[in-house]
Amino acid sequence: MPDVKLYWQNYIDGAWTDGGAGRLDVINPGSGEKLAEHALADEADVDRAVSAARRVHQSGVLTAMRPIERGRIVQAMGKYLLDNIDEISALLSLEQGKPLWEARKEINGAALYFEYYGNQASTVEGRSIPLGSGYFDFTDNEPYGVSAQIIPWNYPMEMTARSLSAALTTGNTCVIKTPELTPLSNAWFAHAAEAVGLPAGAVNILCGWGHQAGAALSAHPEVNQIVFTGSVRTGIAIATAAAANVVPCVLELGGKSAAIVHDDADLEAFENDIRWGIYFNAGQVCSAMSRVIVHESRHDELVERAVNVARSLSVGPGIERAEAGANMGAMVSEAQRDRAAAMVAEAEAQGARVATGGRAMNIPGAFLEPTVLSEVTPEMTIAQDEVFGPVLSVMKFRDEADAIRISNGTPYGLVGGVFTRDLDRATRAARQIRAGQVFVNQWFAGGVETPFGGYGKSGYGREKGREALWNYVQTKNVAIALR
Ligand code: NAD
């Protein structure tokens, strides 16, 4: 096992510092053992980080730069991550539980955000608006200033990269609140910021309790814009704090996303969607394919195939899995694992059938068997609430309208999918599914280039794609009267 430093500090105004709220233990979910300690920021630490970010913003150092230059700096941060991918991915695997090869995939994904957004720095253009011969009018896009970003534990590197890269590209400075369960790997963004020559205070990375440091950051009067990725409950608290300060926020929340599988779907190919859709990152993916709504004529075959996929996965410590394959790591914590197992037990009590899995594994660490539930009905808790674990719920439908109704029958609306060879059917479903992103015949189709975000309780605003750049700028109109 690679050596991990025993104590990690916060990065505020270019310096590594202890936290006013003490320390927290970071546990390796693949073994159940303590991995390291991390400094816990308090309100005063948050205040220093925001002040530093504000100072750098007001200095004009980032906004004065030609955007193409700023974009190069952002791109260099991504290259820095790739240069250190071995070390970062091992650390990420140890703190989060995911297989090492998945951790490498995440670092590659994180680097891609810096490449993609850095590339577009010079494309954030305004427009000129004709007002007749007496005026010359144009718009400019100015950064908000200090961007606060509150990060979840499931993809700590990709989630930070997603907002940090776009915010820096558009000339903002940033304060990042890392997740309590997986705070360690985010230190590499501080190393990257230093390596590419960003001024001290432009990027601040700190860990603290959500209710303390997170709440202080989201309510800070000097923060100009907030990006939050996490649960609905916390999203509501953050939106409330943002409203009190009249600052915009982007909310990327949870999901209970469904694939509609028609009678003409290629079920052999769909096995791959099951493998990735619900067992990647042990199902701890906001856009996981947690529900499958299958035509009744193909139900039994689909359940059998899903069971085979689940049973084909070998489950164990992620750090031992360097090669991509049919395997799965730990969940992030024993508490999350126990919550998922309890939801499976509740579903069984409500009448669902555990076709495979469903139990905590009898080995040290936070492992849950890859699980398939059949005979799930739309009103069951398991069909309504996010499990955030490797648990697939299979339901039946009779006709198209029925399928759409079940698919849209939760408060969420993050992503959805439809599997069919019939283009008309697919197009109708794409129009009717109430979600920010629809996959046709491939779960997770898309990339950093495609806008991502929720309908309903899955949040608002879009991250990824060109759309996200506009989260970080505000429009100024300049009207010049010609005399
Ligand atoms: P969470 O809401 O508990 O925590 C997320 C972050 O918010 C953490 O950094 C936490 O410390 C902080 N936080 C907690 N309370 C806070 C408060 N009162 N004020 C400010 N900050 C606070 O969520 P989680 O359990 O870490 O993440 C899992 C959830 O995130 C799932 O619901 C998942 O679907 C969602 N998620 C969504 C996306 C997306 O892009 N839509 C991506 C990943 C995860």
XYZ file of N, CA, C and O in Angstrom, residues 94-264:
684
model
N -7.661 5.179 -2.029
C -7.599 4.846 -0.606
C -8.637 5.599 0.216
O -9.217 5.061 1.149
N -8.871 6.868 -0.121
C -9.797 7.622 0.729
C -11.258 7.402 0.326
O -12.162 7.536 1.135
N -11.491 7.060 -0.958
C -12.880 6.967 -1.433
C -13.359 5.532 -1.540
O -14.551 5.269 -1.448
N -12.439 4.602 -1.802
C -12.815 3.190 -1.894
C -12.909 2.660 -3.305
O -12.994 1.459 -3.520
N -12.889 3.538 -4.307
C -13.074 3.075 -5.689
C -11.832 2.336 -6.181
O -10.718 2.592 -5.691
N -11.999 1.426 -7.148
C -10.838 0.737 -7.710
C -9.812 1.739 -8.263
O -10.197 2.805 -8.756
N -8.563 1.350 -8.196
C -7.487 2.236 -8.645
C -7.696 2.673 -10.099
O -7.478 3.818 -10.452
N -8.165 1.750 -10.931
C -8.364 2.116 -12.342
C -9.495 3.124 -12.496
O -9.450 3.987 -13.362
N -10.503 3.039 -11.619
C -11.568 4.045 -11.660
C -11.034 5.394 -11.172
O -11.431 6.451 -11.662
N -10.148 5.338 -10.188
C -9.550 6.583 -9.684
C -8.731 7.251 -10.794
O -8.778 8.481 -10.976
N -7.995 6.451 -11.560
C -7.223 7.018 -12.688
C -8.171 7.647 -13.702
O -7.903 8.713 -14.256
N -9.277 6.980 -13.930
C -10.283 7.506 -14.856
C -10.791 8.859 -14.346
O -10.999 9.790 -15.118
N -10.976 8.929 -13.039
C -11.466 10.202 -12.474
C -10.427 11.321 -12.644
O -10.783 12.456 -12.967
N -9.159 11.010 -12.450
C -8.128 12.057 -12.604
C -8.045 12.486 -14.077
O -7.912 13.672 -14.386
N -8.149 11.530 -14.966
C -8.186 11.889 -16.396
C -9.382 12.786 -16.690
O -9.279 13.756 -17.443
N -10.515 12.444 -16.093
C -11.721 13.249 -16.276
C -11.543 14.645 -15.712
O -11.962 15.645 -16.320
N -10.904 14.737 -14.545
C -10.660 16.044 -13.922
C -9.773 16.895 -14.834
O -10.041 18.079 -15.084
N -8.731 16.271 -15.371
C -7.797 17.001 -16.247
C -8.514 17.493 -17.507
O -8.234 18.587 -18.014
N -9.456 16.696 -17.973
C -10.194 17.063 -19.189
C -10.984 18.362 -19.000
O -11.098 19.165 -19.926
N -11.523 18.568 -17.815
C -12.241 19.829 -17.564
C -11.301 21.018 -17.738
O -11.680 22.042 -18.308
N -10.092 20.915 -17.227
C -9.148 22.037 -17.356
C -8.778 22.261 -18.827
O -8.635 23.388 -19.270
N -8.643 21.156 -19.551
C -8.329 21.275 -20.990
C -9.499 21.930 -21.733
O -9.327 22.871 -22.508
N -10.692 21.423 -21.449
C -11.893 21.867 -22.180
C -12.193 23.343 -21.897
O -12.373 24.141 -22.820
N -12.230 23.715 -20.628
C -12.575 25.107 -20.319
C -11.418 26.056 -20.606
O -11.623 27.161 -21.116
N -10.195 25.609 -20.269
C -9.042 26.475 -20.561
C -8.998 26.855 -22.034
O -8.700 27.999 -22.400
N -9.347 25.914 -22.863
C -9.392 26.126 -24.307
C -10.373 27.199 -24.739
O -10.260 27.741 -25.837
N -11.383 27.436 -23.905
C -12.476 28.323 -24.315
C -12.406 29.709 -23.688
O -13.342 30.499 -23.816
N -11.284 29.984 -23.012
C -11.211 31.261 -22.282
C -11.488 32.453 -23.198
O -12.151 33.410 -22.800
N -10.989 32.392 -24.409
C -11.127 33.555 -25.289
C -12.447 33.547 -26.063
O -12.668 34.391 -26.924
N -13.323 32.618 -25.741
C -14.589 32.550 -26.491
C -15.758 33.164 -25.727
O -16.885 33.131 -26.214
N -15.487 33.668 -24.531
C -16.591 34.233 -23.741
C -16.802 35.673 -24.214
O -16.351 36.629 -23.588
N -17.472 35.786 -25.339
C -17.578 37.093 -26.005
C -18.916 37.744 -25.704
O -19.910 37.072 -25.474
N -18.934 39.058 -25.773
C -20.193 39.791 -25.675
C -20.772 39.995 -27.073
O -20.364 39.363 -28.040
N -21.756 40.872 -27.181
C -22.330 41.173 -28.497
C -22.579 42.666 -28.595
O -22.613 43.376 -27.582
N -22.766 43.137 -29.790
C -23.116 44.543 -29.943
C -24.579 44.611 -30.354
O -25.076 43.764 -31.106
N -25.271 45.578 -29.783
C -26.725 45.649 -29.952
C -27.062 46.946 -30.696
O -26.736 48.044 -30.209
N -27.684 46.850 -31.868
C -27.981 48.066 -32.626
C -29.062 48.912 -31.942
O -30.121 48.397 -31.576
N -28.759 50.212 -31.745
C -29.731 51.125 -31.129
C -29.966 52.360 -32.012
O -30.420 53.399 -31.534
N -29.575 52.262 -33.265
C -29.712 53.433 -34.146
C -28.435 54.257 -34.147
O -27.488 53.983 -33.391
N -28.411 55.273 -34.977
C -27.148 55.987 -35.217
C -26.663 56.784 -34.010
O -25.506 57.170 -33.935
N -27.520 57.036 -33.031
C -27.106 57.859 -31.902
C -26.365 57.099 -30.806
O -25.892 57.711 -29.844
N -26.239 55.788 -30.966
C -25.629 55.014 -29.874
C -24.707 53.921 -30.402
O -24.904 53.413 -31.500
N -23.755 53.577 -29.578
C -22.998 52.349 -29.791
C -23.149 51.543 -28.506
O -22.849 52.039 -27.413
N -23.660 50.328 -28.642
C -23.988 49.530 -27.450
C -23.325 48.159 -27.543
O -23.354 47.524 -28.594
N -22.735 47.740 -26.431
C -22.168 46.385 -26.421
C -22.289 45.762 -25.035
O -22.491 46.469 -24.036
N -22.201 44.451 -25.007
C -22.218 43.745 -23.716
C -20.841 43.158 -23.438
O -20.083 42.840 -24.353
N -20.571 43.046 -22.160
C -19.316 42.478 -21.700
C -19.679 41.409 -20.666
O -20.699 41.526 -19.999
N -18.867 40.356 -20.534
C -19.133 39.325 -19.531
C -18.063 39.396 -18.454
O -16.905 39.074 -18.720
N -18.461 39.806 -17.279
C -17.477 39.985 -16.205
C -17.612 38.859 -15.178
O -18.733 38.448 -14.865
N -16.488 38.395 -14.621
C -16.582 37.370 -13.579
C -17.309 37.926 -12.359
O -17.248 39.122 -12.091
N -17.980 37.024 -11.631
C -18.668 37.481 -10.419
C -17.690 37.975 -9.366
O -17.975 38.891 -8.625
N -16.547 37.298 -9.254
C -15.581 37.662 -8.209
C -15.146 36.431 -7.463
O -14.350 35.636 -7.956
N -15.701 36.241 -6.252
C -15.316 35.078 -5.441
C -16.367 33.978 -5.636
O -17.538 34.160 -5.323
N -15.911 32.849 -6.145
C -16.778 31.694 -6.358
C -16.554 30.685 -5.228
O -15.419 30.263 -4.986
N -17.627 30.328 -4.519
C -17.539 29.324 -3.444
C -18.041 28.000 -3.993
O -19.100 27.953 -4.620
N -17.294 26.945 -3.756
C -17.646 25.652 -4.339
C -17.642 24.585 -3.248
O -16.627 24.362 -2.601
N -18.782 23.961 -3.059
C -18.937 22.976 -1.978
C -19.109 21.597 -2.624
O -19.987 21.379 -3.443
N -18.232 20.692 -2.240
C -17.953 19.466 -3.009
C -18.442 18.213 -2.265
O -18.271 18.119 -1.051
N -19.005 17.220 -2.986
C -19.407 15.954 -2.363
C -18.271 14.926 -2.410
O -17.272 15.121 -3.107
N -18.489 13.814 -1.706
C -17.411 12.839 -1.520
C -17.300 11.788 -2.625
O -16.367 11.013 -2.652
N -18.269 11.732 -3.536
C -18.266 10.581 -4.460
C -17.245 10.714 -5.591
O -16.634 9.735 -5.999
N -17.121 11.944 -6.126
C -16.103 12.222 -7.152
C -15.377 13.516 -6.757
O -15.518 14.529 -7.438
N -14.606 13.491 -5.680
C -14.064 14.763 -5.182
C -13.170 15.466 -6.207
O -13.181 16.705 -6.288
N -12.436 14.709 -6.998
C -11.535 15.358 -7.972
C -12.308 15.900 -9.170
O -12.101 17.032 -9.604
N -13.194 15.105 -9.722
C -13.937 15.571 -10.902
C -14.887 16.709 -10.564
O -15.045 17.642 -11.351
N -15.528 16.635 -9.390
C -16.490 17.687 -9.044
C -15.772 19.019 -8.815
O -16.240 20.063 -9.257
N -14.630 18.989 -8.133
C -13.894 20.244 -7.946
C -13.377 20.737 -9.292
O -13.488 21.929 -9.611
N -12.836 19.842 -10.091
C -12.280 20.255 -11.390
C -13.348 20.920 -12.256
O -13.094 21.911 -12.942
N -14.554 20.374 -12.199
C -15.647 20.851 -13.043
C -15.932 22.335 -12.784
O -16.047 23.123 -13.714
N -16.031 22.709 -11.518
C -16.357 24.115 -11.234
C -15.110 24.992 -11.188
O -15.135 26.131 -11.684
N -14.020 24.478 -10.634
C -12.802 25.294 -10.516
C -12.288 25.716 -11.893
O -11.911 26.876 -12.109
N -12.274 24.785 -12.841
C -11.722 25.102 -14.164
C -12.536 26.180 -14.866
O -11.984 27.127 -15.439
N -13.858 26.083 -14.789
C -14.701 27.072 -15.473
C -14.630 28.426 -14.757
O -14.627 29.481 -15.401
N -14.561 28.377 -13.422
C -14.511 29.636 -12.660
C -13.204 30.381 -12.935
O -13.200 31.609 -13.126
N -12.086 29.672 -12.948
C -10.794 30.330 -13.212
C -10.720 30.821 -14.659
O -10.203 31.908 -14.933
N -11.236 30.011 -15.568
C -11.214 30.383 -16.987
C -11.868 31.743 -17.208
O -11.400 32.555 -18.005
N -12.956 31.970 -16.471
C -13.689 33.222 -16.646
C -13.184 34.326 -15.717
O -13.780 35.399 -15.644
N -12.103 34.062 -14.969
C -11.436 35.119 -14.205
C -11.885 35.281 -12.772
O -11.598 36.301 -12.140
N -12.580 34.264 -12.227
C -12.972 34.325 -10.813
C -11.856 33.777 -9.928
O -10.985 33.039 -10.397
N -11.932 34.088 -8.638
C -11.087 33.416 -7.658
C -11.981 32.462 -6.855
O -13.193 32.617 -6.870
N -11.377 31.477 -6.187
C -12.197 30.381 -5.659
C -11.863 29.997 -4.222
O -10.695 30.004 -3.819
N -12.925 29.634 -3.508
C -12.765 28.983 -2.203
C -13.521 27.659 -2.292
O -14.721 27.634 -2.572
N -12.800 26.581 -2.041
C -13.364 25.238 -2.188
C -13.520 24.584 -0.831
O -12.550 24.525 -0.069
N -14.716 24.110 -0.536
C -14.945 23.370 0.712
C -15.022 21.900 0.332
O -15.948 21.440 -0.321
N -14.012 21.161 0.767
C -13.910 19.752 0.367
C -14.782 18.877 1.292
O -15.125 19.284 2.407
N -15.131 17.665 0.834
C -16.012 16.808 1.642
C -15.269 16.184 2.826
O -14.087 15.834 2.718
N -15.977 16.003 3.923
C -15.360 15.465 5.146
C -14.840 14.038 4.946
O -13.859 13.637 5.559
N -15.518 13.245 4.114
C -15.120 11.835 3.969
C -13.926 11.665 3.037
O -13.154 10.710 3.184
N -13.780 12.550 2.059
C -12.701 12.398 1.063
C -12.011 13.748 0.791
O -12.037 14.247 -0.327
N -11.353 14.303 1.799
C -10.765 15.640 1.599
C -9.337 15.631 1.047
O -8.836 16.670 0.620
N -8.674 14.458 1.056
C -7.216 14.471 0.860
C -6.799 14.818 -0.568
O -5.926 15.667 -0.785
N -7.409 14.162 -1.551
C -6.907 14.314 -2.925
C -7.039 15.747 -3.439
O -6.282 16.183 -4.308
N -7.991 16.514 -2.880
C -8.167 17.898 -3.332
C -6.931 18.773 -3.078
O -6.799 19.832 -3.681
N -6.035 18.333 -2.188
C -4.797 19.097 -1.956
C -4.036 19.296 -3.267
O -3.303 20.275 -3.443
N -4.244 18.379 -4.199
C -3.510 18.466 -5.463
C -3.942 19.659 -6.313
O -3.175 20.111 -7.164
N -5.135 20.182 -6.067
C -5.520 21.405 -6.791
C -4.697 22.591 -6.282
O -4.385 23.513 -7.031
N -4.373 22.572 -4.988
C -3.521 23.628 -4.443
C -2.115 23.497 -5.037
O -1.514 24.502 -5.470
N -1.602 22.277 -5.090
C -0.275 22.076 -5.694
C -0.293 22.540 -7.152
O 0.654 23.172 -7.626
N -1.369 22.225 -7.849
C -1.464 22.595 -9.264
C -1.494 24.116 -9.411
O -0.819 24.680 -10.279
N -2.277 24.785 -8.557
C -2.378 26.251 -8.634
C -1.003 26.891 -8.423
O -0.626 27.845 -9.119
N -0.254 26.328 -7.468
C 1.098 26.857 -7.211
C 2.016 26.580 -8.396
O 2.774 27.444 -8.837
N 1.927 25.366 -8.917
C 2.845 24.961 -9.986
C 2.667 25.813 -11.240
O 3.626 26.075 -11.961
N 1.443 26.248 -11.506
C 1.210 27.022 -12.731
C 1.346 28.522 -12.497
O 1.135 29.311 -13.414
N 1.642 28.907 -11.261
C 1.950 30.315 -10.987
C 0.757 31.204 -10.683
O 0.845 32.424 -10.807
N -0.366 30.620 -10.258
C -1.483 31.473 -9.833
C -1.085 32.199 -8.547
O -0.377 31.635 -7.706
N -1.510 33.438 -8.367
C -1.120 34.160 -7.155
C -1.732 33.549 -5.903
O -2.830 32.963 -5.964
N -1.045 33.681 -4.772
C -1.577 33.185 -3.499
C -2.945 33.802 -3.270
O -3.138 35.005 -3.479
N -3.909 32.981 -2.877
C -5.263 33.488 -2.604
C -6.226 33.288 -3.755
O -7.431 33.410 -3.575
N -5.711 32.986 -4.947
C -6.622 32.782 -6.093
C -7.414 31.486 -5.932
O -8.582 31.413 -6.299
N -6.754 30.468 -5.365
C -7.422 29.180 -5.126
C -7.186 28.795 -3.661
O -6.038 28.698 -3.226
N -8.247 28.618 -2.917
C -8.148 28.226 -1.512
C -8.924 26.926 -1.334
O -10.047 26.798 -1.826
N -8.297 25.974 -0.624
C -8.927 24.654 -0.484
C -9.003 24.343 1.002
O -7.960 24.258 1.669
N -10.192 24.153 1.502
C -10.276 23.820 2.916
C -11.346 22.786 3.182
O -12.341 22.698 2.481
N -11.076 22.009 4.245
C -12.064 21.031 4.689
C -12.635 21.502 6.019
O -11.931 22.140 6.806
N -13.883 21.231 6.246
C -14.513 21.565 7.524
C -15.859 20.874 7.545
O -16.309 20.348 6.522
N -16.500 20.893 8.702
C -17.838 20.297 8.775
C -18.792 21.099 7.908
O -18.720 22.328 7.847
N -19.720 20.399 7.279
C -20.711 21.080 6.443
C -21.474 22.130 7.217
O -21.633 23.270 6.772
N -21.932 21.748 8.435
C -22.774 22.679 9.189
C -21.972 23.854 9.740
O -22.542 24.844 10.181
N -20.621 23.737 9.712
C -19.802 24.830 10.249
C -19.115 25.578 9.094
O -19.531 26.662 8.706
N -18.068 24.963 8.520
C -17.337 25.653 7.443
C -18.204 25.821 6.192
O -18.190 26.877 5.542
N -18.977 24.777 5.863
C -19.832 24.856 4.668
C -20.878 25.945 4.814
O -21.093 26.758 3.917
N -21.519 25.954 5.998
C -22.560 26.958 6.230
C -21.939 28.360 6.243
O -22.513 29.306 5.685
N -20.759 28.497 6.868
C -20.109 29.823 6.926
C -19.746 30.303 5.525
O -19.885 31.492 5.202
N -19.282 29.377 4.696
C -18.887 29.776 3.334
C -20.115 30.186 2.514
O -20.104 31.223 1.839
N -21.178 29.382 2.602
C -22.331 29.708 1.753
C -23.052 30.963 2.221
O -23.747 31.601 1.425
N -22.870 31.338 3.491
C -23.548 32.548 3.997
C -22.615 33.760 4.003
O -23.016 34.844 4.426
N -21.363 33.591 3.546
C -20.395 34.686 3.674
C -20.785 35.866 2.770
O -20.988 35.692 1.566
N -20.856 37.064 3.336
C -21.325 38.206 2.531
C -20.378 38.611 1.393
O -20.798 39.328 0.489
N -19.135 38.143 1.455
C -18.175 38.524 0.408
C -18.088 37.476 -0.716
O -17.264 37.607 -1.623
N -18.877 36.429 -0.599
C -18.932 35.434 -1.683
C -19.929 35.932 -2.727
O -21.005 36.406 -2.398
N -19.549 35.817 -4.004
C -20.397 36.388 -5.064
C -21.186 35.357 -5.864
O -22.087 35.717 -6.626
N -20.795 34.092 -5.726
C -21.471 33.061 -6.515
C -21.165 31.721 -5.865
O -20.070 31.536 -5.322
N -22.145 30.798 -5.873
C -21.960 29.517 -5.178
C -22.290 28.364 -6.125
O -23.270 28.428 -6.868
N -21.442 27.344 -6.070
C -21.742 26.109 -6.792
C -21.805 25.006 -5.746
O -20.855 24.825 -4.973
N -22.913 24.294 -5.736
C -23.049 23.217 -4.761
C -23.399 21.921 -5.460
O -24.314 21.869 -6.288
N -22.718 20.863 -5.112
C -23.050 19.524 -5.577
C -23.226 18.666 -4.344
O -22.287 18.557 -3.530
N -24.401 18.078 -4.191
C -24.625 17.239 -3.021
C -26.093 16.924 -2.863
O -26.825 16.839 -3.856
N -26.513 16.763 -1.616
C -27.878 16.281 -1.365
C -28.908 17.412 -1.461
O -28.566 18.591 -1.357
N -30.159 17.025 -1.606
C -31.249 18.004 -1.719
C -31.343 18.830 -0.433
O -31.474 20.059 -0.471
N -31.256 18.146 0.696
C -31.400 18.848 1.984
C -30.363 19.966 2.113
O -30.691 21.105 2.440
N -29.104 19.646 1.828
C -28.062 20.668 1.932
C -28.249 21.725 0.847
O -28.008 22.914 1.086
N -28.690 21.297 -0.319
C -28.914 22.254 -1.417
C -29.914 23.321 -1.019
O -29.735 24.508 -1.318
N -30.958 22.914 -0.308
C -31.976 23.883 0.123
C -31.351 24.875 1.119
O -31.584 26.087 1.035
N -30.508 24.348 2.028
C -29.853 25.246 3.006
C -28.955 26.244 2.281
O -28.911 27.436 2.624
N -28.271 25.770 1.268
C -27.331 26.647 0.558
C -28.084 27.676 -0.287
O -27.733 28.861 -0.300
N -29.135 27.243 -0.946
C -29.923 28.195 -1.746
C -30.538 29.259 -0.844
O -30.648 30.435 -1.224
N -30.906 28.860 0.377
C -31.481 29.824 1.323
C -30.427 30.858 1.731
O -30.691 32.061 1.763
N -29.212 30.360 1.998
C -28.126 31.282 2.363
C -27.788 32.201 1.189
O -27.556 33.406 1.374
N -27.781 31.646 -0.016
C -27.478 32.456 -1.203
C -28.549 33.534 -1.397
O -28.235 34.697 -1.691
N -29.794 33.146 -1.168
C -30.894 34.115 -1.348
C -30.747 35.269 -0.354
O -30.993 36.427 -0.702
N -30.308 34.945 0.869
C -30.177 35.999 1.882
C -29.132 37.027 1.472
O -29.229 38.204 1.826
N -28.134 36.587 0.722
C -27.093 37.522 0.255
C -27.338 37.975 -1.186
O -26.510 38.696 -1.754
N -28.422 37.516 -1.761
C -28.765 37.829 -3.156
C -27.597 37.501 -4.091
O -27.125 38.350 -4.858
N -27.104 36.271 -3.993
C -26.074 35.817 -4.938
C -26.603 34.570 -5.663
O -27.384 33.807 -5.099
N -26.185 34.384 -6.899
C -26.672 33.215 -7.638
C -26.020 31.925 -7.151
O -24.887 31.945 -6.653
N -26.750 30.842 -7.282
C -26.102 29.564 -7.003
C -26.552 28.521 -8.013
O -27.615 28.630 -8.608
N -25.665 27.563 -8.213
C -25.956 26.423 -9.068
C -26.110 25.237 -8.135
O -25.264 25.024 -7.266
N -27.195 24.481 -8.291
C -27.411 23.318 -7.433
C -27.406 22.055 -8.281
O -28.259 21.887 -9.149
N -26.427 21.204 -8.041
C -26.375 19.888 -8.691
C -26.687 18.868 -7.606
O -25.834 18.556 -6.787
N -27.922 18.367 -7.590
C -28.350 17.532 -6.461
C -28.491 16.069 -6.883
O -27.871 15.640 -7.844
N -29.282 15.353 -6.173
C -29.346 13.905 -6.410
C -30.253 13.509 -7.556
O -30.717 14.352 -8.320
N -30.504 12.211 -7.665
C -31.365 11.715 -8.727
C -31.920 10.348 -8.397
O -31.488 9.689 -7.434
N -32.934 9.954 -9.160
C -33.480 8.588 -9.061
C -33.786 8.199 -10.500
O -34.932 7.998 -10.890
N -32.724 8.140 -11.281
C -32.895 8.137 -12.735
C -33.253 6.747 -13.258
O -32.812 5.726 -12.732
N -34.053 6.753 -14.328
C -34.606 5.498 -14.842
C -34.260 5.286 -16.305
O -34.260 6.226 -17.102
N -34.000 4.017 -16.632
C -33.897 3.608 -18.029
C -35.203 2.930 -18.398
O -35.656 2.035 -17.686
N -35.795 3.368 -19.510
C -36.982 2.688 -20.034
C -36.479 1.709 -21.096
O -35.806 2.117 -22.051
N -36.777 0.426 -20.892
C -36.274 -0.599 -21.812
C -37.456 -1.218 -22.553
O -38.294 -1.899 -21.934
N -37.541 -0.953 -23.848
C -38.685 -1.417 -24.637
C -38.511 -2.882 -25.065
O -37.409 -3.442 -24.968
N -39.609 -3.431 -25.630
C -39.586 -4.863 -25.976
C -38.611 -5.167 -27.114
O -38.186 -6.309 -27.271
N -38.232 -4.138 -27.902
C -37.316 -4.387 -29.019
C -35.858 -4.055 -28.665
O -34.991 -4.027 -29.542
